[in-house]
Coordinates of C-alpha atoms and ligand atoms in Angstrom, one line a residue:
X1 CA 117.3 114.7 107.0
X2 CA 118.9 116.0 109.9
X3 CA 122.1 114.9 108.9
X4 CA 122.0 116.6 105.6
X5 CA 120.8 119.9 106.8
X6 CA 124.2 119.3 109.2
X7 CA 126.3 119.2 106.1
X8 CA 124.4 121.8 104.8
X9 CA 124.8 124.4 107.3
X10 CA 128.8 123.0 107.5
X11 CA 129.6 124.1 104.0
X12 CA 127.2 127.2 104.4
X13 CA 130.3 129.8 105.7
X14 CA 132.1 128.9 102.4
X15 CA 129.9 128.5 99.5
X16 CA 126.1 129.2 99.5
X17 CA 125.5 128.6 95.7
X18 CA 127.2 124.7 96.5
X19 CA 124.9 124.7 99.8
X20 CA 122.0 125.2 97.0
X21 CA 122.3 122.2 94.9
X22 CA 123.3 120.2 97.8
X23 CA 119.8 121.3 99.6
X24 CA 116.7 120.4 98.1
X25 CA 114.0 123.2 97.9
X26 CA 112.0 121.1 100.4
X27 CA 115.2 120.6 102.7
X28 CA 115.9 124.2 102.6
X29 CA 112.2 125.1 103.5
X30 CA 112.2 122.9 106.7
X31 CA 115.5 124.4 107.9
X32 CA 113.3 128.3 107.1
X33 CA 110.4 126.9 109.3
X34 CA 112.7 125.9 112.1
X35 CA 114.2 128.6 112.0
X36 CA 111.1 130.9 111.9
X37 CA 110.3 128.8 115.5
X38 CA 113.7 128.6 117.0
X39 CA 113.1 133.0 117.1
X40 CA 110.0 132.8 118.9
X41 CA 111.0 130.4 121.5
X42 CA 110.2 131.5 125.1
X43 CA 113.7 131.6 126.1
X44 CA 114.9 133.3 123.3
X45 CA 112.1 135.9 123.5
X46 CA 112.4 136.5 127.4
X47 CA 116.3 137.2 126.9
X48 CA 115.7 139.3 124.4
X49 CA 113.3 141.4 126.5
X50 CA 114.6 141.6 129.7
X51 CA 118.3 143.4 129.9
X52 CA 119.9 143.2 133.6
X53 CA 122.2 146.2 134.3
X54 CA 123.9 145.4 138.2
X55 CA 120.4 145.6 140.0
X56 CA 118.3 147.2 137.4
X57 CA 116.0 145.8 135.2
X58 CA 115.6 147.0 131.3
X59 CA 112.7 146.3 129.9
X60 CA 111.7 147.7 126.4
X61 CA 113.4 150.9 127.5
X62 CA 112.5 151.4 130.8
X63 CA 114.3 150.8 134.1
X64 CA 113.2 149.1 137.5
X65 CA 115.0 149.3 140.5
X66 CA 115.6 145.7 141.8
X67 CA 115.7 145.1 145.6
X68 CA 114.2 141.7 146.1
X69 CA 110.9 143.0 145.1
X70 CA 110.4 141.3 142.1
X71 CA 107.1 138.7 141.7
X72 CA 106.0 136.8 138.9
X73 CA 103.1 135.3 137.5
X74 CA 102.0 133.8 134.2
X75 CA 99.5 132.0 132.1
X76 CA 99.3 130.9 128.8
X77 CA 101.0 127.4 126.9
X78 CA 104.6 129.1 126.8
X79 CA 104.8 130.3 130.3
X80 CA 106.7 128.0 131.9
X81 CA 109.9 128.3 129.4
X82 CA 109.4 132.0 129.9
X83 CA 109.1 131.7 133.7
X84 CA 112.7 129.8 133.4
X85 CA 114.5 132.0 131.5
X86 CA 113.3 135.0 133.7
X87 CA 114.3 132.9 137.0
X88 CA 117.5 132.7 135.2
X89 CA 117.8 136.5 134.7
X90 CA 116.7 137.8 137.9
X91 CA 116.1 134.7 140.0
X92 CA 118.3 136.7 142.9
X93 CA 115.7 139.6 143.2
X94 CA 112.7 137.3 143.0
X95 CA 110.4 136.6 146.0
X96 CA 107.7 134.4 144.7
X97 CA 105.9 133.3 141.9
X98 CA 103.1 131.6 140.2
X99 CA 102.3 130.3 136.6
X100 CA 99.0 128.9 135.5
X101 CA 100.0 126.0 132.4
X102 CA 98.5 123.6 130.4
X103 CA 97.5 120.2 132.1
X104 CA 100.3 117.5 131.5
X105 CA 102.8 120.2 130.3
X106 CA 105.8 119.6 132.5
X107 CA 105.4 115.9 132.0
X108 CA 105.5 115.9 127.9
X109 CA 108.3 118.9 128.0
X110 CA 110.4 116.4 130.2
X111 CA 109.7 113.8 127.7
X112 CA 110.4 116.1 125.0
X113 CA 113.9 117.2 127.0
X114 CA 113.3 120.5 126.4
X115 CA 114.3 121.3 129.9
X116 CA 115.3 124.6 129.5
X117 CA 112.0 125.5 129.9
X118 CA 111.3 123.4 133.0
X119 CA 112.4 124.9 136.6
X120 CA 115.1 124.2 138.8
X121 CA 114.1 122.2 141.5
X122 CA 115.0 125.1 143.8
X123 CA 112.8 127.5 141.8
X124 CA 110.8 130.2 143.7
X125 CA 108.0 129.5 140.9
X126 CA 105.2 127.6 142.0
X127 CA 103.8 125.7 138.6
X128 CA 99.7 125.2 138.5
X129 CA 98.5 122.9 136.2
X130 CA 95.0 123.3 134.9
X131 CA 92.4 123.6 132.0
X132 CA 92.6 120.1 130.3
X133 CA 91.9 120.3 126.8
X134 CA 92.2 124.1 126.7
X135 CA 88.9 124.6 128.7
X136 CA 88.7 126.8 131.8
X137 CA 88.2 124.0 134.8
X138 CA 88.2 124.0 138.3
X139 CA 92.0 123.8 138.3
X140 CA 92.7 126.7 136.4
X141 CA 90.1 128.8 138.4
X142 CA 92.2 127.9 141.6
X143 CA 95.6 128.8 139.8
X144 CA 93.6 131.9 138.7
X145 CA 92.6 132.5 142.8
X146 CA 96.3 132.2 143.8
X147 CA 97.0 134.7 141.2
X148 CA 95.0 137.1 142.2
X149 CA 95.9 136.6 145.8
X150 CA 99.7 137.6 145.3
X151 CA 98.7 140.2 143.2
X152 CA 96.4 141.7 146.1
X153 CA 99.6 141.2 148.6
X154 CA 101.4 144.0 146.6
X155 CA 102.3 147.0 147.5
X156 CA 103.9 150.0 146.4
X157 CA 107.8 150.1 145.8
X158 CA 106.7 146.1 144.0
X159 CA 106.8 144.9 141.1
X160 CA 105.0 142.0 139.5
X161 CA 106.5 140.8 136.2
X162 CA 103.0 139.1 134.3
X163 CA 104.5 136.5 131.7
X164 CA 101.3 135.9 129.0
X165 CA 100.8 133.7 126.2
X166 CA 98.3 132.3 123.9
X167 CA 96.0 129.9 126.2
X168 CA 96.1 132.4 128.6
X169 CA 92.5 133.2 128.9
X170 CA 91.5 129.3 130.1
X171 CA 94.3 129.2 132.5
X172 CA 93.1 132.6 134.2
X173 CA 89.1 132.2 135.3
X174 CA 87.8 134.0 137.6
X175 CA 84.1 134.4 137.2
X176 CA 82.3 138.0 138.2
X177 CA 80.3 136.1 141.0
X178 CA 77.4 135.4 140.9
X179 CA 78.6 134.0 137.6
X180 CA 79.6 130.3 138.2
X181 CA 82.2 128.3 136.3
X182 CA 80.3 126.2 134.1
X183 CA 78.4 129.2 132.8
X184 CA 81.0 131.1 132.5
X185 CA 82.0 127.9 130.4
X186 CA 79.3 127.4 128.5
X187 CA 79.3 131.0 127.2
X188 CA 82.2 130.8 125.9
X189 CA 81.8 127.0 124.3
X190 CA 78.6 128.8 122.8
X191 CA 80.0 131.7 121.3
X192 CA 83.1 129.5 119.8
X193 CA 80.9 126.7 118.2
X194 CA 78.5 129.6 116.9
X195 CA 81.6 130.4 114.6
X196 CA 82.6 133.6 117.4
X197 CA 85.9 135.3 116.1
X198 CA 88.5 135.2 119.2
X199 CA 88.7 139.0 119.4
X200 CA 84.7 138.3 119.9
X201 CA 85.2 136.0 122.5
X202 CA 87.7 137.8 124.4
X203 CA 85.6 140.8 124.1
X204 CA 82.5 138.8 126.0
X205 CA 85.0 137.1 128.4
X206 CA 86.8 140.4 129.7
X207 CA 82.8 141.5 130.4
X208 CA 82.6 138.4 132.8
X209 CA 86.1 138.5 134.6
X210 CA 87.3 139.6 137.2
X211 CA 91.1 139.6 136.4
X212 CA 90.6 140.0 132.2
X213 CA 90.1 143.4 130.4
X214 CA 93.1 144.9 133.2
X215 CA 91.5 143.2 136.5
X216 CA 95.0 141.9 137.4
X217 CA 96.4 144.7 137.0
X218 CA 94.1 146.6 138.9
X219 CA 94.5 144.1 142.1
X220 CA 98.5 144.7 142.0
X221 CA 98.0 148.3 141.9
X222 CA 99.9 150.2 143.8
X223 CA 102.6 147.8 142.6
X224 CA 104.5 148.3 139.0
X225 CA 103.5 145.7 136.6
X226 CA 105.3 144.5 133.4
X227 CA 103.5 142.5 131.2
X228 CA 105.5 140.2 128.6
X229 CA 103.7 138.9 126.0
X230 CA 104.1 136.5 123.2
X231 CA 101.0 137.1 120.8
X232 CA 98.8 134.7 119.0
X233 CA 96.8 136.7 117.7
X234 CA 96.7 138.9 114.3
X235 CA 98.1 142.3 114.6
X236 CA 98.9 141.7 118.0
X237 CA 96.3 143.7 120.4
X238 CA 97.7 143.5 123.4
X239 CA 93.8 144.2 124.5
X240 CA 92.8 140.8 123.4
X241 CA 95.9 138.4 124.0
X242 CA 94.8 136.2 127.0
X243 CA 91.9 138.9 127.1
X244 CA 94.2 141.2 128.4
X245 CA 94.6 140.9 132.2
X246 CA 97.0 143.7 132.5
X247 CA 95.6 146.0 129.8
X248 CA 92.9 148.6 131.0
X249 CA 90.2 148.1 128.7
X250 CA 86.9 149.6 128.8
X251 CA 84.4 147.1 128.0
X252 CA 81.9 148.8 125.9
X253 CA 78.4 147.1 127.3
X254 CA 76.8 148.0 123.3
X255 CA 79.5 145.7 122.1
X256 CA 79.2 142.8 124.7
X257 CA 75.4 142.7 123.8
X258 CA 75.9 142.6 120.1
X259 CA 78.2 140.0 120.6
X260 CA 75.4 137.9 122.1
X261 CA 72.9 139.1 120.1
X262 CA 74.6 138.2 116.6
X263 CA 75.6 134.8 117.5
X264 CA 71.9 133.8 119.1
X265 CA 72.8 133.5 123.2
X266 CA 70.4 136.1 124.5
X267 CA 68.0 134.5 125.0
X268 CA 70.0 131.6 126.5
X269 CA 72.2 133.6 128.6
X270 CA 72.3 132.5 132.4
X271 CA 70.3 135.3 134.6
X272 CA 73.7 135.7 136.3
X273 CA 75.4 136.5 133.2
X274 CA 72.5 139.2 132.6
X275 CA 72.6 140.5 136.0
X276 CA 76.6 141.0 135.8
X277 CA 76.5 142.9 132.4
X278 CA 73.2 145.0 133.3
X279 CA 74.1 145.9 137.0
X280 CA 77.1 144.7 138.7
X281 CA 79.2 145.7 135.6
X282 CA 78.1 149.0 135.3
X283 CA 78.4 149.9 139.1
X284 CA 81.8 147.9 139.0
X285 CA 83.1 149.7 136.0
X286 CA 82.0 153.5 137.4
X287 CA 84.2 152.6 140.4
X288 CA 87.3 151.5 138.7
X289 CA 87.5 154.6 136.5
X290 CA 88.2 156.3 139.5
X291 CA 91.3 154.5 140.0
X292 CA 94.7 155.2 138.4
X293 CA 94.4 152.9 135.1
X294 CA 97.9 153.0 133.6
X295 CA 100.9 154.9 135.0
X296 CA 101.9 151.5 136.9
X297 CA 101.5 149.3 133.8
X298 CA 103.8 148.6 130.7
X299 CA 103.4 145.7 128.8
X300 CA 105.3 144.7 125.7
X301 CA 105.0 142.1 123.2
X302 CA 108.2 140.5 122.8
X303 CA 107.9 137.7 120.5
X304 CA 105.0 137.3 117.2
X305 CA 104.3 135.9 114.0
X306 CA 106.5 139.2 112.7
X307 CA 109.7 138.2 114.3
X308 CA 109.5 134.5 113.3
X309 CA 109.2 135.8 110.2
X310 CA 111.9 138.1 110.2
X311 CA 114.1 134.8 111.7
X312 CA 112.5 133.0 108.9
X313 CA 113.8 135.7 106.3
X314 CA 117.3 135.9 107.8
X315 CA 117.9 132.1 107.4
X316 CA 115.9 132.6 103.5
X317 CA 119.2 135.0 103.3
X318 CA 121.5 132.8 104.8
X319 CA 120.5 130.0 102.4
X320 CA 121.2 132.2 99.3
X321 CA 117.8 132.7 99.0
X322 CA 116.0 136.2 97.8
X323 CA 113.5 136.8 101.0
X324 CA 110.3 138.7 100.8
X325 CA 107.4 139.2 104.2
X326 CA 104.2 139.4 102.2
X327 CA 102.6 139.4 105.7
X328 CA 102.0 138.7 109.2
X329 CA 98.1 138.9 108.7
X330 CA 96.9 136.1 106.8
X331 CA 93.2 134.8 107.9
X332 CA 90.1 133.8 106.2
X333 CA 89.2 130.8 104.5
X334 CA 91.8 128.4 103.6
X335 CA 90.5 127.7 100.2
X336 CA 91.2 131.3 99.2
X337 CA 94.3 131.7 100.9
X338 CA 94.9 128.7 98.3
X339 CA 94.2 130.5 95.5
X340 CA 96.2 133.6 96.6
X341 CA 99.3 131.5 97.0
X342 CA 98.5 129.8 93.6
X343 CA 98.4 133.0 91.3
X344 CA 101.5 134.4 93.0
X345 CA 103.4 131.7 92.5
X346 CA 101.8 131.7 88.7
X347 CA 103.1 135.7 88.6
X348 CA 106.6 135.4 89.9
X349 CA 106.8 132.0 87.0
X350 CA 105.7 133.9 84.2
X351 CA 108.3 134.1 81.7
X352 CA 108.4 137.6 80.8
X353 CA 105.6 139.4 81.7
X354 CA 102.4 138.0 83.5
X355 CA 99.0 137.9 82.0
X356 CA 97.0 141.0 82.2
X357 CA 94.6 140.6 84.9
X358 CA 96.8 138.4 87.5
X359 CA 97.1 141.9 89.2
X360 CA 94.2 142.3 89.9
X361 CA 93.0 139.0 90.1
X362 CA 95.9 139.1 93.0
X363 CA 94.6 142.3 94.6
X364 CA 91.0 141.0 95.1
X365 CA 91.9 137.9 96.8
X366 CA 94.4 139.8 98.5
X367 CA 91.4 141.8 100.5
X368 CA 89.4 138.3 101.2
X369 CA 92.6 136.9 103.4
X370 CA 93.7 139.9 105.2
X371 CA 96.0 141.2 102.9
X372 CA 96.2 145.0 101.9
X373 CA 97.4 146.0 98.3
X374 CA 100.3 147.5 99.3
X375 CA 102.0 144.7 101.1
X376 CA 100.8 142.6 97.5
X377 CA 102.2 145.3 95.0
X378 CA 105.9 145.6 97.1
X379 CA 105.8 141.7 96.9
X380 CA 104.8 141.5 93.1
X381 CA 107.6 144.0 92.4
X382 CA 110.4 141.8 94.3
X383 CA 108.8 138.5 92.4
X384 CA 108.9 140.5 89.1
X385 CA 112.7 140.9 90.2
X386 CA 113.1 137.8 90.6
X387 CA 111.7 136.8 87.5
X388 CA 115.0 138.2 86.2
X389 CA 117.0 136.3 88.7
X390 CA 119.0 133.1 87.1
X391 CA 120.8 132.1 90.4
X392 CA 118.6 133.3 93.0
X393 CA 115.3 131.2 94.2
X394 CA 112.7 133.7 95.9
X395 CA 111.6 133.0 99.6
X396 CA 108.2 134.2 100.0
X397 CA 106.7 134.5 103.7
X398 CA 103.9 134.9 105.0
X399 CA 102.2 134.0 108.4
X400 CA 98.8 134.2 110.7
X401 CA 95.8 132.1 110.7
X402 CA 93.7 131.0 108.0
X403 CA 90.0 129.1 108.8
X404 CA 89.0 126.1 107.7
X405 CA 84.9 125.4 107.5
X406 CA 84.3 122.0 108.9
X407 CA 82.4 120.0 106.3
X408 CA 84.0 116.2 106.9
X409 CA 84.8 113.7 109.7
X410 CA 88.2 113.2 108.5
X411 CA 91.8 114.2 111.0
X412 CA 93.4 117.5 110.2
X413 CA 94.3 121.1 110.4
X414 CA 94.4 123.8 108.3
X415 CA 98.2 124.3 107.7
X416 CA 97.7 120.5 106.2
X417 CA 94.8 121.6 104.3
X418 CA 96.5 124.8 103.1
X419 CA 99.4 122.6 102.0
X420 CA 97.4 120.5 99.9
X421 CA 94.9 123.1 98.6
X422 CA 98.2 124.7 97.3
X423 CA 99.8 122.1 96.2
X424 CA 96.3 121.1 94.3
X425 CA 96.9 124.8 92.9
X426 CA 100.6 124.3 91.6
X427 CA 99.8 121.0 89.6
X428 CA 97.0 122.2 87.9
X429 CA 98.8 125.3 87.1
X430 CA 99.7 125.8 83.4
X431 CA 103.1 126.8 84.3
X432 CA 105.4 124.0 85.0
X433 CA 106.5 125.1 88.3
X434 CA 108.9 123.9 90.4
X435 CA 107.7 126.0 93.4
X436 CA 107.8 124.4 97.1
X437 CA 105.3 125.3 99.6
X438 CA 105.0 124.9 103.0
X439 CA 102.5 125.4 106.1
X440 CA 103.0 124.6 109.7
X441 CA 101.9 125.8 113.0
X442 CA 104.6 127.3 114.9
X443 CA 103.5 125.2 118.4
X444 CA 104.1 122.2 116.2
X445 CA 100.6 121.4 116.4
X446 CA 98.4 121.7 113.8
X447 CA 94.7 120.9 114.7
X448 CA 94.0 117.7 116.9
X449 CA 96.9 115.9 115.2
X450 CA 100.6 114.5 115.4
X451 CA 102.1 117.1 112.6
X452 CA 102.4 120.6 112.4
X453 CA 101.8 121.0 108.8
X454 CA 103.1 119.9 105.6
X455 CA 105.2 120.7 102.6
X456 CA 103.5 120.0 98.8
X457 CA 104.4 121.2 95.2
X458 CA 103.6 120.6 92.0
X459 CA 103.7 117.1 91.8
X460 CA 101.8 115.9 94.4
X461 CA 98.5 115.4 92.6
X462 CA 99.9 112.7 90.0
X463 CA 102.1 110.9 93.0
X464 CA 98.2 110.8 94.9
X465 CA 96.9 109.4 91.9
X466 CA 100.0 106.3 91.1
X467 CA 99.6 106.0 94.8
X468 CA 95.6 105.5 94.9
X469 CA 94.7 108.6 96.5
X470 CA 92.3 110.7 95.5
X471 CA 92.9 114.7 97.0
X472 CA 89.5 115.7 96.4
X473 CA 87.9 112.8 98.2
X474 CA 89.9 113.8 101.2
X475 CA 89.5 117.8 100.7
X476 CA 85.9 116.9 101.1
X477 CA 86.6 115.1 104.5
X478 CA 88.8 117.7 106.2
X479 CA 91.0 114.5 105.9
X480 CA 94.7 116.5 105.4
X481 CA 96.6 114.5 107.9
X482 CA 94.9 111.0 106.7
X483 CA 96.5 112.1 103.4
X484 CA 99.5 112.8 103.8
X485 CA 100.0 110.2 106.0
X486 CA 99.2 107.8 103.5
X487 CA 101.4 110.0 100.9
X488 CA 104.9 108.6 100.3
X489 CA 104.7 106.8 104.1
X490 CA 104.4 110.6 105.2
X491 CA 107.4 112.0 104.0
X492 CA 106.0 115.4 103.1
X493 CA 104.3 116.3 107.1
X494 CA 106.2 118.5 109.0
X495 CA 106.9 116.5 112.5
X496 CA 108.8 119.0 114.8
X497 CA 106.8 117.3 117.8
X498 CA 105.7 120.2 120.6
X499 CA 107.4 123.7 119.9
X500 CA 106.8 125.0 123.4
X501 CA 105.8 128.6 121.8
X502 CA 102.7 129.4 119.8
X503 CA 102.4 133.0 117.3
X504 CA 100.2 131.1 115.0
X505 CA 101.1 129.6 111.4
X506 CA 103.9 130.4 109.0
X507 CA 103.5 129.7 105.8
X508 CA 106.3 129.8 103.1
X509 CA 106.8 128.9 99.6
X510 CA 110.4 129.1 97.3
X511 CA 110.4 130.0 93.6
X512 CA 112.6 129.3 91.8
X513 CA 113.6 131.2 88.4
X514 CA 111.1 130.8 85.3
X515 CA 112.7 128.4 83.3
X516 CA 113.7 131.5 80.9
X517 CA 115.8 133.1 83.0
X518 CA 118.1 130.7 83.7
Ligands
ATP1 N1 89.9 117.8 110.2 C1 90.3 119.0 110.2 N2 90.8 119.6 109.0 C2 91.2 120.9 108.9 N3 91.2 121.7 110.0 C3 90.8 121.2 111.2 C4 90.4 119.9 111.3 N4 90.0 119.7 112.6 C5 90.3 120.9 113.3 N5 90.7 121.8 112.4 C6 91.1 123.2 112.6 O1 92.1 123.2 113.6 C7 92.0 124.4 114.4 C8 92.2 124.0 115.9 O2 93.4 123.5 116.0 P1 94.5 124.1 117.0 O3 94.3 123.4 118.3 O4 95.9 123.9 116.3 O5 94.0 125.5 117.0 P2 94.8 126.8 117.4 O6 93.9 127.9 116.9 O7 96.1 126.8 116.7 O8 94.8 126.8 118.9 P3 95.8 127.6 119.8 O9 95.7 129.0 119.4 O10 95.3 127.4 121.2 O11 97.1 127.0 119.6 C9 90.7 125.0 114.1 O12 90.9 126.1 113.2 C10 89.9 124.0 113.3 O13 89.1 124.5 112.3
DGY2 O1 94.1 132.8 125.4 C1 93.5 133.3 124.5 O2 92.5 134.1 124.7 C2 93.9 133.0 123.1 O3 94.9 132.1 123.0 C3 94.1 134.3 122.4 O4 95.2 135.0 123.0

């Protein structure tokens, strides 16, 4: 495979139409996911946000004076390649530095070799490995105190460069005493198994934390603070990412309590949780507000689903491919998301015109996965375009993060179950298709398995069936990765092995020409 997209991208300068029947639709949708996660790697992101001009520092249009008053701390699964890129930008400025990461991280990036986003030996950056299976733990609560200690040792003429990334919120806890770890734990492992939203979550864990909702900002003040962020979550609230540690947020009490309320934990709650939200919030939050909130803060998000996407539509281009961004918002339940994928695939193969009420069967659908009628209606025009097309295949995109409602026992995720729910679509689609879909988490992990998603099409359900699988036996387990395992010796997974980034899923899917227009 490798070899072949080698070629590929050899003949690429000179003829793109030859590159195209060389490629496979499935080979060229790989090389459009790797893509779409080579743009969001931490490296790439950080050199793209921070410009150094002689001893200045550009960031997202604004300039800091460097005179060895540069600090750095981070949290979240991508930090550390962040962290190394920085170091490698302003490294000569920087006094000292701190990053909060996943348990085991360095060891698996070294066995990975992705050491560009490992430190130098020399490195001012002290590294802080905590929160074992992405669950806030005594380790991560002392990386969190040594955060908030160099943050407190500011002063004025500082600045603290804060590097953040999905995960962020485990690797940063620092309970409102008298709140304790475990309960500020088992809050939290309430609120997710009661089916809590993560901007829910987040909203509950700023309320308990003393460096969330803006707290670390707030301890660096009077030092400048630049917050980097790389976003995992939809529409990118910069509020809610790694619940926000340098974002002044005023936690609305009403909210915090409805939260609680709707999911069933009042009457469970720990009286220290009570007593922090009824008393020692309150008094803490009147006193805050008179503090400066914001003229010592900028934060900017500087890599997301959007710009893989865009490097996912670039190398669409590059491949002679017709690119279209249906959007970087896709959630709700896989099953739907299915379907949505299914009819437009059905509406850019009609020959001629499409049936009558695939608009608006489109449009509906559209609303239950996150996606507005006007990103749907500038997409169905560029598939109707296409649809007149006889060279060019269309590159449709899309990316966020659809749910899947645990039924089975089986091993999977949902870009996996997405892939076979669509490929399910295609072959039982009356329109002989020769679309290619694919799904895959862009931290090239896609629930608690090996693979980060998988590609399908239309004939997946008849090679299941001459190869003794049955789909909807392992739909109804949640048993994706089982299957495709099994399927073809696992040909169709998607195996990057660990990204090092995370801005959710990407999912992609190439149609080709109706069979009339070519
Ligand atoms: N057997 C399964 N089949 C389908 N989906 C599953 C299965 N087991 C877990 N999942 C889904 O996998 C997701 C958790 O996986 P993962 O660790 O990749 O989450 P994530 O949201 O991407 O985490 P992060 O944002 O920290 O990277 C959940 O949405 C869960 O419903
Ligand atoms: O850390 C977190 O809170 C989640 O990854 C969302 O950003």
């Amino acid at each position: 495979m490798a070899q072949v997209l080698t070629l590929c991208r050899s003949v690429l300068h000179w003829n793109p139409l030859w590159v195209r029947s060389m490629c496979s639709l499935e080979e060229q949708a790989r090389a459009i996911f790797a893509a779409a996660v080579e743009g969001v790697q931490p490296d790439s992101v950080v050199r793209r946000a921070l410009q150094r001009r002689g001893d200045e520092l550009v960031v997202a249009g604004h300039s800091f004076k460097l005179h060895h008053n540069l600090h750095l701390v981070g949290f979240g699964k991508a930090v550390l390649g962040m962290a190394a890129e920085a170091e490698r930008i302003v490294g000569d400025h920087l006094v000292q530095g701190i990053v909060s990461v996943p348990h085991g991280i360095q060891e698996t990036l070294q066995r990975h070799r992705k050491l560009n986003m490992l430190l130098d030996t020399s490195s001012k950056i002290k590294v802080m490995e905590g929160a074992k299976h992405n669950l806030p733990d005594t380790d991560a609560q002392r990386s969190a105190e040594s955060i908030r200690e160099l943050a407190s040792s500011l002063t004025d003429g500082d600045l603290l460069l804060v590097l953040i990334s999905g995960g962020g919120s485990a690797l940063l806890p620092a309970p409102v005493p008298p709140i304790t770890l475990q309960e500020k734990q088992e809050v939290t492992r309430c609120l997710a198994a009661a089916g809590a939203t993560i901007q829910e979550l987040n909203t509950v864990r700023r309320a308990l934390s003393l460096l969330k909702g803006g707290g670390l900002s707030r301890c660096a003040y009077p030092a400048q603070v630049v917050g980097l962020i790389l976003s995992d979550i939809i529409g990118d609230p910069v509020d809610l990412i790694a619940s926000g540690p340098t974002v002044w947020s005023e936690t609305s009490l009403e909210e915090v309590w409805a939260i609680l309320y709707r999911y069933n934990l009042y009457a469970t709650l720990p009286l220290s949780v009570q007593e922090v939200l009824n008393q020692t919030g309150s008094q803490q939050r009147s006193k805050l507000k008179d503090q400066p909130q914001q003229d010592n803060i900028l934060n900017a998000v500087i890599g997301s689903n959007a710009i893989a996407l865009e490097c996912a539509s670039r190398k669409a281009q590059e491949l002679g491919l017709r690119p279209v961004i249906l959007s970087p918002g896709v959630c709700g339940n896989v099953q739907a998301v299915a379907q949505l994928y299914g009819l437009l695939s059905r509406f850019a193969c009609s020959p001629g015109k499409e049936p009558p009420e695939l608009r608006d069967q489109i449009l509906k659908l559209g609303q239950e996965v996150g996606v507005g009628s006007s990103e749907l209606c500038r997409t169905m025009k560029h598939l109707e375009e296409g649809r007149q097309e006889s060279l060019h295949a269309t590159c449709l995109l899309a990316g966020g993060e659809p749910t899947v409602q645990l039924l089975g026992k089986g091993k999977g995720g949902r870009n996996q179950e997405l892939a076979l729910r669509v490929g399910l679509e295609l072959s039982r689609a009356e329109e002989r298709s020769t679309t290619v879909f694919l799904s895959g988490g862009t931290d090239g992990q896609d629930g608690p398995t090996e693979a980060a998603g998988a590609v399908s099409d239309r004939n997946i359900e008849t090679e299941a069936q001459s190869q003794g699988l049955d789909i909807d036996v392992f739909l109804r387990n949640n048993d994706s990765f089982t299957f495709f395992s099994s399927l073809s010796k696992g040909q169709k997974l998607l195996l990057p092995g660990l990204t090092g980034t995370n801005v959710m899923d990407v999912h992609l899917m190439i149609l080709p020409p109706p069979p009339s227009a070519v």
